Every structure is written in C-alpha cells, then in structure tokens.
Coordinates of C-alpha atoms and ligand atoms in Angstrom, one line a residue:
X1 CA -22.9 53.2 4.9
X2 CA -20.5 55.3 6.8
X3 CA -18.7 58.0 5.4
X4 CA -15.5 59.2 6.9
X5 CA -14.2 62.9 6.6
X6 CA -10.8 64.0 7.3
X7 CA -9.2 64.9 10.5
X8 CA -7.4 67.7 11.1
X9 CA -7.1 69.6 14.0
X10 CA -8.9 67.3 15.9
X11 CA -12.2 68.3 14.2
X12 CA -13.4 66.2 11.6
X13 CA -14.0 68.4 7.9
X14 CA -15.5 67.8 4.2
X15 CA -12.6 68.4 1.5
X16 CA -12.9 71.4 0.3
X17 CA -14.2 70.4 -2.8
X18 CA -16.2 67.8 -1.3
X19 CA -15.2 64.8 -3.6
X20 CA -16.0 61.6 -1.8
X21 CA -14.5 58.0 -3.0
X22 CA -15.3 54.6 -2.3
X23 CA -13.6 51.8 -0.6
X24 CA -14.3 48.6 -1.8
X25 CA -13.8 44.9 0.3
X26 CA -11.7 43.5 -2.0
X27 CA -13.3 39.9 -1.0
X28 CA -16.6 41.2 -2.9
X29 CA -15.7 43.9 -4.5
X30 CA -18.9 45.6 -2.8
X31 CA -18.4 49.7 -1.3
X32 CA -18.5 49.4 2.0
X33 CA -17.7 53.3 3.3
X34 CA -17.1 56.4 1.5
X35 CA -14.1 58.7 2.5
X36 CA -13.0 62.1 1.4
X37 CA -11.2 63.3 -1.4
X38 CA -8.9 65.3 -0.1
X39 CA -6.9 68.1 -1.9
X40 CA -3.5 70.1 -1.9
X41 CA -5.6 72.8 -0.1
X42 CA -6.6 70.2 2.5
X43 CA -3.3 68.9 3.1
X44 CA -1.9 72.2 3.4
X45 CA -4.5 72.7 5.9
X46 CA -3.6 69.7 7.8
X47 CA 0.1 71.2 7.8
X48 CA -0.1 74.2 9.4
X49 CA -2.5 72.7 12.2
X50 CA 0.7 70.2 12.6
X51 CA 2.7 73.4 12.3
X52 CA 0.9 75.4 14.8
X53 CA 0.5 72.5 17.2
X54 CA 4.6 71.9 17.5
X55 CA 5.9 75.5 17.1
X56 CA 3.2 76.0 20.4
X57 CA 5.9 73.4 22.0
X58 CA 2.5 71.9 24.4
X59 CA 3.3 68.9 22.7
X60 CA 6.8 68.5 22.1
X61 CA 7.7 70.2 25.7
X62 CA 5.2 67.7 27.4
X63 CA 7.6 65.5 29.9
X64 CA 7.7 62.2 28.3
X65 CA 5.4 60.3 31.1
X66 CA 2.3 62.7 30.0
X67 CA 2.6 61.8 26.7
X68 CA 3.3 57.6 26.9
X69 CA 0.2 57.9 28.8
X70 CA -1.8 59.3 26.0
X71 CA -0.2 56.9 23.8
X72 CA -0.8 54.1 26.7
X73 CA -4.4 55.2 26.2
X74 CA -4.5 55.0 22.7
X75 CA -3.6 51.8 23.0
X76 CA -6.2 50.7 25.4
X77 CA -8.6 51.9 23.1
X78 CA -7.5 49.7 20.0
X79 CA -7.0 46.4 23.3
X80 CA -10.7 47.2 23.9
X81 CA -12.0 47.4 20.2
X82 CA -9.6 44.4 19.0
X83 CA -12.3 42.8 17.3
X84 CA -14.2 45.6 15.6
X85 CA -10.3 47.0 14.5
X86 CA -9.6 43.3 13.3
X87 CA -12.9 43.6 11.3
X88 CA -12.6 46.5 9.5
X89 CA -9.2 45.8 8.6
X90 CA -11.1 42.1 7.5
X91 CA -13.5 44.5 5.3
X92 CA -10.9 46.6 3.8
X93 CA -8.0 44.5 3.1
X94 CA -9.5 40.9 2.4
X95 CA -7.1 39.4 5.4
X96 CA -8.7 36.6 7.1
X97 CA -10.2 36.8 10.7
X98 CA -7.7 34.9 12.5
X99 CA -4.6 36.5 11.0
X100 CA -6.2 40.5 11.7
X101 CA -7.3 39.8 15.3
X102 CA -4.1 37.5 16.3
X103 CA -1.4 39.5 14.1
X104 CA -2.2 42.2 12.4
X105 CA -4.1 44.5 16.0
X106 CA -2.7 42.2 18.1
X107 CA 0.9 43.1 17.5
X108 CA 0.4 46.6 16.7
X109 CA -1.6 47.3 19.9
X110 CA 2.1 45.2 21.2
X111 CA 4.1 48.0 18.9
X112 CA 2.0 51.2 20.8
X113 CA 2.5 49.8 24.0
X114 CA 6.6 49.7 23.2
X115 CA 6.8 53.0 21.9
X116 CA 5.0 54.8 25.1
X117 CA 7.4 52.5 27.6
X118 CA 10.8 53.5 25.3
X119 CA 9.9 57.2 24.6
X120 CA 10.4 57.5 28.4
X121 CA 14.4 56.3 27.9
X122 CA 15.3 57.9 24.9
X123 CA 18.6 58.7 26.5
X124 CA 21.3 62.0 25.6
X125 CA 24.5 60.2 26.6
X126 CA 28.0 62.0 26.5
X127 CA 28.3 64.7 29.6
X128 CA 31.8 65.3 29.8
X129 CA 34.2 68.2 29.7
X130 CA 35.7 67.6 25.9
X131 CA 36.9 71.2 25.6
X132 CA 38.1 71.9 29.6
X133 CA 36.1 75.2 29.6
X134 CA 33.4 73.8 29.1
X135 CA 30.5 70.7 30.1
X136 CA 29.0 69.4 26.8
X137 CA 25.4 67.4 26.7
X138 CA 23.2 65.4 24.4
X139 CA 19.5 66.1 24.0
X140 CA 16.8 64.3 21.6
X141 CA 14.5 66.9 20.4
X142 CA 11.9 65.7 18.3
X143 CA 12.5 67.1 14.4
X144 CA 8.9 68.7 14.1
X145 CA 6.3 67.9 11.7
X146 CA 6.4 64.5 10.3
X147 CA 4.0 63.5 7.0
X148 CA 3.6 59.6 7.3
X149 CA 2.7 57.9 4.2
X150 CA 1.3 54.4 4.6
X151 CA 1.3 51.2 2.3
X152 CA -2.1 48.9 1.9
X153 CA -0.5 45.8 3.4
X154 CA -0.5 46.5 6.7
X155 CA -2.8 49.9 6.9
X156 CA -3.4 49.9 11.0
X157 CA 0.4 48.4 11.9
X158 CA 2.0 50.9 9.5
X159 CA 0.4 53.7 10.9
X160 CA 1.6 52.5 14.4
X161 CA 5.5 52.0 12.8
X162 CA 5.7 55.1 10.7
X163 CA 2.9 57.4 13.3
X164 CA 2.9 56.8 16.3
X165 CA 6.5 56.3 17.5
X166 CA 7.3 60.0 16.3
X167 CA 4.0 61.1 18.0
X168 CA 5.7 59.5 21.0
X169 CA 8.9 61.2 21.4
X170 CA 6.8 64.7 20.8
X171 CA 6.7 65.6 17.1
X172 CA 3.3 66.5 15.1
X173 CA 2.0 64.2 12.4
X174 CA 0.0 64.3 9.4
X175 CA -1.2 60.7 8.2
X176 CA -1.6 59.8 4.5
X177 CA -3.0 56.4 4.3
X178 CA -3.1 54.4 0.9
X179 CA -6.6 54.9 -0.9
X180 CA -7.1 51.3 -0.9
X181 CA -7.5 51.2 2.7
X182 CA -7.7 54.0 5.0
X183 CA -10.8 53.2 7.5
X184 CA -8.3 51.5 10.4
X185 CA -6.5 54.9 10.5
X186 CA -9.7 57.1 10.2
X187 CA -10.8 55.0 13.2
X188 CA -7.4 55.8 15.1
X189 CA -8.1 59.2 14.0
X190 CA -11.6 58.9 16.3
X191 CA -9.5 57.0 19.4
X192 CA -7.2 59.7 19.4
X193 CA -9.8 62.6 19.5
X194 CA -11.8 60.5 22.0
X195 CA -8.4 60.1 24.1
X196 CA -7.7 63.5 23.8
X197 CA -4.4 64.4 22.2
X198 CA -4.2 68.4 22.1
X199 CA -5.7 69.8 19.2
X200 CA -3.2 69.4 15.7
X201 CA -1.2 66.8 16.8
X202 CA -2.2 64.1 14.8
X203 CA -4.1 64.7 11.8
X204 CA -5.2 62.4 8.5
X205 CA -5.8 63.3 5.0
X206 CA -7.0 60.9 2.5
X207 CA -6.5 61.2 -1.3
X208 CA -4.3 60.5 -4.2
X209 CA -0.7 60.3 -3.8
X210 CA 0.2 62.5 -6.3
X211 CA -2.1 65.1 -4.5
X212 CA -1.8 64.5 -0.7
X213 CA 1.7 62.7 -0.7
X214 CA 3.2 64.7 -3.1
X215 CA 2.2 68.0 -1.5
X216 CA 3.4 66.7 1.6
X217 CA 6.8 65.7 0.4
X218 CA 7.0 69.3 -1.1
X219 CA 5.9 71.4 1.5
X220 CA 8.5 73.9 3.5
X221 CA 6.6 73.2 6.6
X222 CA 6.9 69.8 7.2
X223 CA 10.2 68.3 8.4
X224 CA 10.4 64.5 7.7
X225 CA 8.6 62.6 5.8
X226 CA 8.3 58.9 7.1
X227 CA 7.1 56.5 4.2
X228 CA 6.4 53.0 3.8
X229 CA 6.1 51.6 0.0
X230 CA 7.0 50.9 -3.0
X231 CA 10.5 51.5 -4.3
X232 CA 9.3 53.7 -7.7
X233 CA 7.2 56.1 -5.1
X234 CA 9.9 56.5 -2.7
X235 CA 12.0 57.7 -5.4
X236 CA 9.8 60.2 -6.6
X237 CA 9.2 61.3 -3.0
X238 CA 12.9 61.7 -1.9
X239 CA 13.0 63.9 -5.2
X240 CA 10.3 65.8 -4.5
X241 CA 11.2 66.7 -0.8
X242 CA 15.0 66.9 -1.6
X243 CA 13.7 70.7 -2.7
X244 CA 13.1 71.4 0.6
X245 CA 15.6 69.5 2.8
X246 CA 14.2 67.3 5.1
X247 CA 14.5 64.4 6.9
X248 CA 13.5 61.0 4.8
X249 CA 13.2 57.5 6.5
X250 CA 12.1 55.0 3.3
X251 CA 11.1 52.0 4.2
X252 CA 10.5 50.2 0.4
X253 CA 10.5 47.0 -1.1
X254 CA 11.4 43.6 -0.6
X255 CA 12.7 40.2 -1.9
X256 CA 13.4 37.8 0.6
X257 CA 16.0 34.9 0.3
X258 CA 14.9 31.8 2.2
X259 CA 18.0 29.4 2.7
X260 CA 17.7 26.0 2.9
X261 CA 20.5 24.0 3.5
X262 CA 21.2 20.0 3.5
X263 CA 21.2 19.4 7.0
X264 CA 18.0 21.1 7.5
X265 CA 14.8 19.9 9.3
X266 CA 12.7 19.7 5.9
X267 CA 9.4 19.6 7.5
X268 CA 10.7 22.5 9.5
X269 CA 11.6 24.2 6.8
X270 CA 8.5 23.2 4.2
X271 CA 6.0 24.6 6.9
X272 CA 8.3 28.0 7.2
X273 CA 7.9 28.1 3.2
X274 CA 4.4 27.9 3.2
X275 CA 4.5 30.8 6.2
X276 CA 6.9 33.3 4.9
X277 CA 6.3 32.7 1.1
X278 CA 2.9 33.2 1.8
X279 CA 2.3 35.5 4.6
X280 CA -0.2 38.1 3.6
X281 CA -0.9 36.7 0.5
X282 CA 2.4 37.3 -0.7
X283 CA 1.5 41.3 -0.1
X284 CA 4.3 41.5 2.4
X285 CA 7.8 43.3 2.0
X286 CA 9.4 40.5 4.1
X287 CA 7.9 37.6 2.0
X288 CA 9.8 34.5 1.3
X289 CA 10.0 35.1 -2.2
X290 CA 13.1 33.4 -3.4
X291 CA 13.7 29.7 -1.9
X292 CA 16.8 28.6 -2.3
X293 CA 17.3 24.7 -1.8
X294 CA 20.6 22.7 -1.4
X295 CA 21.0 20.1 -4.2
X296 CA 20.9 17.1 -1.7
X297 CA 17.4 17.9 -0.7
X298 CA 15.8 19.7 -3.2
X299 CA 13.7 17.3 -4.5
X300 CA 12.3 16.0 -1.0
X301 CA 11.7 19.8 -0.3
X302 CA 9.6 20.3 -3.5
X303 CA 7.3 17.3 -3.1
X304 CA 6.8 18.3 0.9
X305 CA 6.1 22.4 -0.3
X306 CA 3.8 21.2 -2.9
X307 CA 1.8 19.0 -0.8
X308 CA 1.5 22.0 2.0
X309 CA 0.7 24.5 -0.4
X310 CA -1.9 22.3 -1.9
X311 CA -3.7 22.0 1.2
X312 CA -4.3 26.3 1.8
X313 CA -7.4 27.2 2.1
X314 CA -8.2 30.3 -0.2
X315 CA -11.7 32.0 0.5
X316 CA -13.8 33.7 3.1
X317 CA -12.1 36.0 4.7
X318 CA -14.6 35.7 8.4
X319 CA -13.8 32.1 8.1
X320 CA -11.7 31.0 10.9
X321 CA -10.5 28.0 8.7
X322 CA -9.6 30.4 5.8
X323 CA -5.4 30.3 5.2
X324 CA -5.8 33.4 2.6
X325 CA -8.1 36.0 1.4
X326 CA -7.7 38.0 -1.9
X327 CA -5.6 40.2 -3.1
X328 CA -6.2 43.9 -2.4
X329 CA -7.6 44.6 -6.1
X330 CA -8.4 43.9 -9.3
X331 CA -5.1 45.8 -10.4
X332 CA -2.6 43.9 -7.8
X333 CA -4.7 40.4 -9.6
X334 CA -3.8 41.6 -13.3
X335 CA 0.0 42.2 -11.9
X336 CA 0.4 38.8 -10.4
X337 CA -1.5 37.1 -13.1
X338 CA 1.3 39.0 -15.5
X339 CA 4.1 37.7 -13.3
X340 CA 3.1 34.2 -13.8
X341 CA 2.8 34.4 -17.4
X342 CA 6.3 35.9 -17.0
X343 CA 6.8 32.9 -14.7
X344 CA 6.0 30.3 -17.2
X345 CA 8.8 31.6 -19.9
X346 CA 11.9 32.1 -17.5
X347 CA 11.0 28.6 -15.3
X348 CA 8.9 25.6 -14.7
X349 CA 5.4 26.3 -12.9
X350 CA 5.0 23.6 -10.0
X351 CA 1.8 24.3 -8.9
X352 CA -1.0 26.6 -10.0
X353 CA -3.9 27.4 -8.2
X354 CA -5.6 29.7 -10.9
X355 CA -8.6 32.1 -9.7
X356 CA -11.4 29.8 -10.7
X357 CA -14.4 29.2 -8.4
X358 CA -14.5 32.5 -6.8
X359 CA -18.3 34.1 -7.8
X360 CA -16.6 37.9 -7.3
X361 CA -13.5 38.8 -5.4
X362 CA -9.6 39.3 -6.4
X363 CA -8.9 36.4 -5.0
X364 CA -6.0 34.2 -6.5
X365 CA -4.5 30.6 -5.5
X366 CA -0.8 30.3 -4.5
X367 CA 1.3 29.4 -7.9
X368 CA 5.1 27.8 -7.4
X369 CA 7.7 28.4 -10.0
X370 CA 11.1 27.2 -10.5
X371 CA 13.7 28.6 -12.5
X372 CA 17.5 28.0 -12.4
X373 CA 18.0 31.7 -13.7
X374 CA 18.7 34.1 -11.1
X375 CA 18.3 36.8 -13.3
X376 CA 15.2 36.2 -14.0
X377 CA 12.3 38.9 -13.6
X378 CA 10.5 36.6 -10.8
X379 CA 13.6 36.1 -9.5
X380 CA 14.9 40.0 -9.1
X381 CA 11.6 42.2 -9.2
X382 CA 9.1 42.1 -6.5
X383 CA 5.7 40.2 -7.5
X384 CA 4.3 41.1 -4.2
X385 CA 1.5 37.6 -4.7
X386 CA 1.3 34.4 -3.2
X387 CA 4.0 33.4 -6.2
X388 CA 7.2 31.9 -4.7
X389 CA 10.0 31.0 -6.9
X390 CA 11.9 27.9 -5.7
X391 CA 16.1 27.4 -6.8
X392 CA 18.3 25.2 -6.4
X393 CA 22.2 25.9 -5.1
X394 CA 25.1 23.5 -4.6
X395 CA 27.9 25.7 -2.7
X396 CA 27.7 28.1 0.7
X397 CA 29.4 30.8 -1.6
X398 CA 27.3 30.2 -4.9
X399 CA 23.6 30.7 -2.6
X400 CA 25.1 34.1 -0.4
X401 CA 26.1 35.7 -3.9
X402 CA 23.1 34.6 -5.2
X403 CA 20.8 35.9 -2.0
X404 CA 22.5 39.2 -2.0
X405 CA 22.0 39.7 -5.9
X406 CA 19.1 41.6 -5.6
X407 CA 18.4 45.5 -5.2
X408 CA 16.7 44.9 -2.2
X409 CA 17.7 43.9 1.5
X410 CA 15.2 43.7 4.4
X411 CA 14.5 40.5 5.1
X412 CA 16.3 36.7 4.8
X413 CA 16.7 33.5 6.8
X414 CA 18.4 30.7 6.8
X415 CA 17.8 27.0 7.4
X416 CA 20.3 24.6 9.0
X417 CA 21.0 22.6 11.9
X418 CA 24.9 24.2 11.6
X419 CA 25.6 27.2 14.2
X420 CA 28.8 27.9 12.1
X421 CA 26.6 28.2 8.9
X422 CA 24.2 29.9 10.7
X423 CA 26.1 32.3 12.0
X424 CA 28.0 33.2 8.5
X425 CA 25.3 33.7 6.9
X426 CA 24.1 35.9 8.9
X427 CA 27.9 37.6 8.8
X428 CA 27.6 37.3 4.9
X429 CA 24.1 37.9 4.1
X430 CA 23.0 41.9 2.7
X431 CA 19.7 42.2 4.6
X432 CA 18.5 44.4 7.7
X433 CA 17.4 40.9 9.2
X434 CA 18.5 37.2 8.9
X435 CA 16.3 34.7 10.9
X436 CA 17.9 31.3 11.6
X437 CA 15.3 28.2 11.0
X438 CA 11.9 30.8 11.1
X439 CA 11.0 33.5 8.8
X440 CA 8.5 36.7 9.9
X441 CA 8.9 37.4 13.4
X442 CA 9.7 41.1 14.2
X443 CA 9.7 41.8 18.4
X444 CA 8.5 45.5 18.7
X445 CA 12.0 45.5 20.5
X446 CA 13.8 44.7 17.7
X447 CA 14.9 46.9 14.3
X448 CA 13.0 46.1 11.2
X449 CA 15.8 48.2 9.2
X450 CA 16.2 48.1 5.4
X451 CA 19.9 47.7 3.3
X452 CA 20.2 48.3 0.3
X453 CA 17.6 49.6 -2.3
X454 CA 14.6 48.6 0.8
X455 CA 15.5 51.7 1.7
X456 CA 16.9 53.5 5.0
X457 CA 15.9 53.8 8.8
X458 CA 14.4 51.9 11.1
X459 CA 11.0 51.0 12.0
X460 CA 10.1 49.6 15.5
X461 CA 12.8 49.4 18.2
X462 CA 14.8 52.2 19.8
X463 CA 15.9 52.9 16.8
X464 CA 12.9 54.0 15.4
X465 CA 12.9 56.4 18.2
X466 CA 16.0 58.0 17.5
X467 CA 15.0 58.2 13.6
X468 CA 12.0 60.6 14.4
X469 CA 14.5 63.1 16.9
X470 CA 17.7 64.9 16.2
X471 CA 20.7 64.7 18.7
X472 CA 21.2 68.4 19.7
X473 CA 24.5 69.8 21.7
X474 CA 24.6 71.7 24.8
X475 CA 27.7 73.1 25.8
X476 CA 28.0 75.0 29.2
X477 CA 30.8 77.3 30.2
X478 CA 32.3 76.4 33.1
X479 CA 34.9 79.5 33.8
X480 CA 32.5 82.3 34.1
X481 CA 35.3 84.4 33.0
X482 CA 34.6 87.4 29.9
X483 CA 37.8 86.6 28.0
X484 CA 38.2 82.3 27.4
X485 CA 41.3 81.3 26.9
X486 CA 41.0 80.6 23.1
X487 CA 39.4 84.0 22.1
X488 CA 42.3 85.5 21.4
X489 CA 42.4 83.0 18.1
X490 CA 39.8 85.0 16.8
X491 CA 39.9 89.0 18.6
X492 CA 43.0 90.2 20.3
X493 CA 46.0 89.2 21.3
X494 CA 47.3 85.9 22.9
X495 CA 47.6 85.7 26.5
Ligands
NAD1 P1 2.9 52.7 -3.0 O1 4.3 53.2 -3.1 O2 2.1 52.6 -4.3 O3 2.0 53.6 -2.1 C1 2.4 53.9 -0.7 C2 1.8 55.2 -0.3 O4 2.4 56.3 -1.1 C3 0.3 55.3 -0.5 O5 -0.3 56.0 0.6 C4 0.2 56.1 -1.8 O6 -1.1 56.7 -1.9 C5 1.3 57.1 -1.6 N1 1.8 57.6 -2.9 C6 1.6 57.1 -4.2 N2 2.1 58.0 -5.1 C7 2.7 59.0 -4.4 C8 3.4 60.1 -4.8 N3 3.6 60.4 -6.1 N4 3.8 61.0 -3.8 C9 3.6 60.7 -2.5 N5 2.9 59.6 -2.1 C10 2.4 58.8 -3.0 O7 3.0 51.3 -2.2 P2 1.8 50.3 -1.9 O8 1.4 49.6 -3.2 O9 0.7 51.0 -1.1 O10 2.5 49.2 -1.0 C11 3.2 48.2 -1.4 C12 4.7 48.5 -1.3 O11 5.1 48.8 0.0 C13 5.6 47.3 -1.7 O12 6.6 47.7 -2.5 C14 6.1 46.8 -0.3 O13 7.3 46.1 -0.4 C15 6.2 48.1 0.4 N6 6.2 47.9 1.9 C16 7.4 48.0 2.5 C17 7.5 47.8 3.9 C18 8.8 47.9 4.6 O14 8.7 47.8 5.9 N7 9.9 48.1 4.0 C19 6.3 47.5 4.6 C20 5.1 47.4 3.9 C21 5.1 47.6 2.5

C-alpha cells in the first residue's frame, strides 16, 4: 500500500511526529494508502519554504511565458496520466469511472490549460497623465504566499481552482487538502517536482483542519488564504486570519433553485433534474437542490422525475454503467439519512431509494421530497446528498422571492421557452450564475463567483486571476524639475 509523505520544498518529508492516517475508498470502506499526519510545526515548515521561495522573487519575477509553460507542463502530465488520475480520484472519492475520466480530470486538465494561456494577459490598464506632472500605470503583482484549503467533492479540480491559477500569475502556495481525500493532490505534488517548478513553490501538507488549516489561516507569513468549503469553516477561518490581515477569497456553500416554468420542455427539464439534483451524488455546491415547478405542470413533472430517478443506477463505482457511487463516508451517510428523517416531518417523501443491498460501502439511493414550506430545514440548509426537494409556485414574483430566500447564492437556472422570462430571471435572480434551460456547466472561461453567504471571489476565469494579484500604482514624474508645482502645499511658499 503506498504511503504518501508531505511535500514541501520540493522534497518529500515524514511529519515530524511521524503520525500516519488512512484513507479509506468510501465504495468499500477498505484503506487503500496511508498519508501523513501533519502538524502546526509542519505547516509552519511548509510556510517559510513558501516564504523563502517568493521573497527570492525567481518565481514571482519569472516573465509570464516561463511560467505558463511549467503550468502548460503540468498539465501535460495530468493529459498523459488521465486514467490513472481518474482512478485514484475513483478509489478515494467513490465517483464512478465515466464521470472522473470525462469530468472531473478532464475539465480540470481544461481549467490548467486556461490559467497558463490567461496568466500571459493579465493586463495593467490606465496609462495616462491624471495629475499633469506625472504618467500613472497599473501593475498586477502577485500577493505572495497563498494557503489553499480544499473541499472532498472535487479534491483534484479544487486544487486546480483554488492552486494553480495563483501559482500561475507568480505567487507561492501551500496546499491543504481535505483528509478524506488527498492522494490526487499528493500526486500533483509528484508532477510538479517531476516538472520541475523551483524548489518552495508549491508545497502540500496533510492533516486536520483545526491543525494545518487553522495554523495557516493564523500565520503572519502567509498572505491569502484561498478556501473552498463549508460555510461554518469559512467563518472560523476568516476569524482566525482576520488577526493577521490578509487576503480571503471564500468560496462556501450552496443551494441551488431550479426554475421550471409552464412553458417549459418537461422532458427537457426532468432529465436536467435528474443531472443537476444529482450531480456528484448531491456532494456538489451547485446542486439542484430546490425544484421549483409551475402549478400547470407540476404534476406531469413529478411523474416524469420520478420515473428518471427510478431508473439511476447506484453501485460500482469502475462500472461504466454505474449513474452514482457512495457518499464520501459513513458520517456524510448518518447526515443525509438525518435530513430525510427531517424530510419526512416538514414534506411528503416521493421516492426513496434507502441503502439496502449494498454488502459494505456508504452508498445511498436518491430520495425525492416535497414540501410546500419554504422554510423548511430541507428547503433552507444545505443536505449536500442525492435528496432534492421539489415545490410548487404559481406567480413569476412568488418563485424569484422564493429562490432568493436562502443564505446562499452560487448557482440557479431557469427553465422556459420565454426569452423575456429568461432574461428577468436572470436580472432578478441572487446567484453568481443563472443557466437558462441547463444546469452545471462552468467554461474555465467563465466566473464561478459566489453572492451572498456562498461566499466571495471568483474561481476560474480572468477573474480568478485578478483575485490571486493586487493592482499596484506607478506614477512617473514627468518634469524632472527639484521643486513640483504643488510642493509648496506642504514646504514653502507658493510660486
Ligand atoms: P469543510 O469546510 O468541512 O472542509 C474544507 C477544508 O477545510 C478541508 O480541507 C478541511 O480539512 C479544512 N478545515 C476544516 N476545519 C478547519 C479549520 N478549523 N480551519 C481551517 N481549515 C479547516 O468542507 P467539506 O465538507 O470538505 O466540503 C463540503 C463543503 O464545501 C460544502 O459546504 C460545499 O458546498 C462546499 N463547496 C463549495 C464550493 C464552491 O465552489 N463554492 C465547491 C466545492 C465545495
């Protein structure tokens, strides 16, 4: 069984107190590798090489072409190991085959190959002469060390959102995976040594949150903090780092509205259901958790989503044929299990698919609920299960105020054949993205950027870019002279 130590400085060390854990495939529970511990005095460690490495400015200084193409090879590594990437993530997380390979590598190898092309455009507009004296630039610097701290849901594609792009534009990194799943990151950790990258700037510590993350969010020497999780942690974390001033881009939790109005194509809109209720088992920020149906079709909608969610197919995860795996542990199965309970007081259940037949696993069958409470805990708090809740609206107005009465706002769509309804909607809607008749799809070229309590920044796009640098004025005298002409304002007399 391999055992995986952790990376910093490009050298690969024990914890100091040499404390090893297991990681466990959540589709039979069996160990299947052994990382390390690690400690406050580890991460600390993994700091200052970060430190070191940026302060030297190699990395940060590097023209932006030198360092796309070590990103560019990065991601040629991950295009050549697709498969064996896809299958550890398979091992780790329980996702079936076809959805690592074709999704999960697939589009963050997509994401890597973004972030080398933009870094080389990240652009310092505004040269003009605003004070006559005087020319006055823009420059991106990069903000310096950046801790990323990564979710279990996606473990390899958050590591390319929250890692790579402020590798990219030339800060130093310290990776803290989730304990649940760290091996797709330990393996970038071995692509980027074999690439490479100059020695400290990217480096991963497992262990605890409250250990690793926290000392991380604490420490003096580290500049930003980019995390991806859960709303109760990101709180924690932004108080913990607010000690120290620095940069926090939270990227939290989720509770998507899906909109489905009269005129809508119903098969359409059953099959994007089944898809964004259920993508990732559920385990997804994004998720189509709330399905909102218009009076006039409700009932045709219900009959066509319970016959499609019937027919998933819940099991073997290296089964092409398999829909969904299990859930990423025994914990996240007691939590959803709960919610349905919950489920069964505040609404009607629809469909349950239960956990029977599975000889060892956390796997769990998709469960539909309806409830004509908005208020209602499946309604407002985030189950994060294959557990959709289906409502029923009458109005436009009534099904935006209910949408936007959440504390979260990433994601939302709308169904309708109506460009005008369409296009208010995504006017009225509170989310940092509205898709119109789909529900999912995020182009590496596009913003995935939280309202709300989701959080703040961006990941992907541009405008993850400019997150991870700071705008920086230049300002060049022009005159050459000893005496300007507004000095006298502060020394001396006027002219
Ligand atoms: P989590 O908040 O429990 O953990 C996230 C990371 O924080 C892990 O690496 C964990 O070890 C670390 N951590 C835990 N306690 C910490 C502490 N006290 N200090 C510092 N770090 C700490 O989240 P999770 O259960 O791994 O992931 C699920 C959550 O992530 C869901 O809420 C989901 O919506 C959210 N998520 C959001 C997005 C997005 O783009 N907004 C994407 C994926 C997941």
């Amino acid at each position: 069984m391999k055992s995986y130590d952790l990376f910093i400085d490009n050298e690969w060390v024990k914890s100091e107190r040499e404390e090893e854990q297991k990681v466990i495939n959540p589709a039979n529970e069996e160990t299947i590798a052994l990382i390390q511990k690690g400690s406050r005095e580890d991460t600390r460690a993994a700091i200052d090489a970060a430190r070191t490495a940026f302060d030297s400015g190699e990395w940060a200084r590097l023209s932006p072409v030198f360092r796309a193409d070590y990103v560019m090879k990065l991601a040629k590594v991950l295009e050549e190991n697709l498969t064996r990437y896809g299958e550890l993530e398979l091992q780790n997380t329980g996702k079936p085959i076809k959805q690592v390979i074709d999704y999960d590598v697939a589009y963050t190898l997509d994401n890597l190959k973004f972030f080398a092309g933009a870094s080389r455009v990240i652009d310092g507009v505004a040269t003009n002469e605003y004070i006559p004296d005087g020319t006055s630039m823009l420059r991106r610097d990069p903000v310096g060390v950046v801790a990323a701290i990564t979710p279990w849901n996606y473990p390899l594609m958050m590591v390319g959102w929250r890692a790579i792009p402020a590798l990219a534009v030339g800060n130093t990194v310290v990776v803290k995976p989730a304990s649940y799943t760290p091996l797709t990151t330990l393996e970038l950790a071995d692509a980027v040594s074999k690439v490479g990258f100059p020695k400290g700037v990217f480096n991963v510590v497992t262990g605890s949150g409250a250990e690793v993350g926290e000392e991380l969010a604490r420490s003096d020497k580290v500049d930003m903090i980019a995390f991806t999780g859960s709303n109760e942690v990101g709180r924690r974390i932004s108080n913990i780092a607010s000690s120290s001033v620095k940069r926090l881009s939270l990227e939290l939790g989720g509770k998507a509205p899906f909109i489905v109005f009269d005129d809508a194509d119903l098969d359409a809109a059953s099959e994007g259901a089944v898809i964004g209720g259920l993508i990732n088992n559920g385990q997804d920020c994004s998720a189509a958790t709330r399905i909102y149906v218009q009076e006039g079709v409700f009932e045709k909608f219900k009959k066509l989503l319970i016959e499609k969610v019937r027919k998933i197919r819940v099991g073997d995860p290296t089964d092409m044929k398999t829909d969904l795996g299990p859930l990423i542990s025994k914990d996240q199965q007691t939590r959803v299990k709960e919610y349905i309970e919950i489920g069964k007081k505040e609404g009607d259940v629809l469909y349950e698919g239960g956990s029977e037949g599975f000889k060892s696993g956390f796997f769990l069958k998709p469960t539909l609920i309806f409830t004509d409470d908005n208020r209602a805990r499946i309604v407002q708090e985030e189950i994060f299960g294959p557990v959709p809740v289906l409502l029923k609206f009458k109005t436009y107005q009534e099904v935006i105020e209910k949408a936007n009465d959440v504390m979260y706002g990433l994601g939302s769509s709308v169904w309708t054949k109506n460009v005008r309804l369409a296009m208010l909607a995504a006017r009225d809607l509170r989310f940092g993205t509205v898709w119109v008749n789909d529900h999912a799809p995020i182009p590496s070229e596009m913003p995935w950027s939280p309202m709300k309590k989701s959080g703040y920044g961006a990941s992907t796009s541009r405008y993850s870019l400019e997150e991870f640098t700071t705008v920086k004025h230049v300002y060049v005298d022009l005159t050459g002279l000893v005496r300007k002409s507004w000095h006298y304002q502060i020394y001396g007399d006027k002219p």
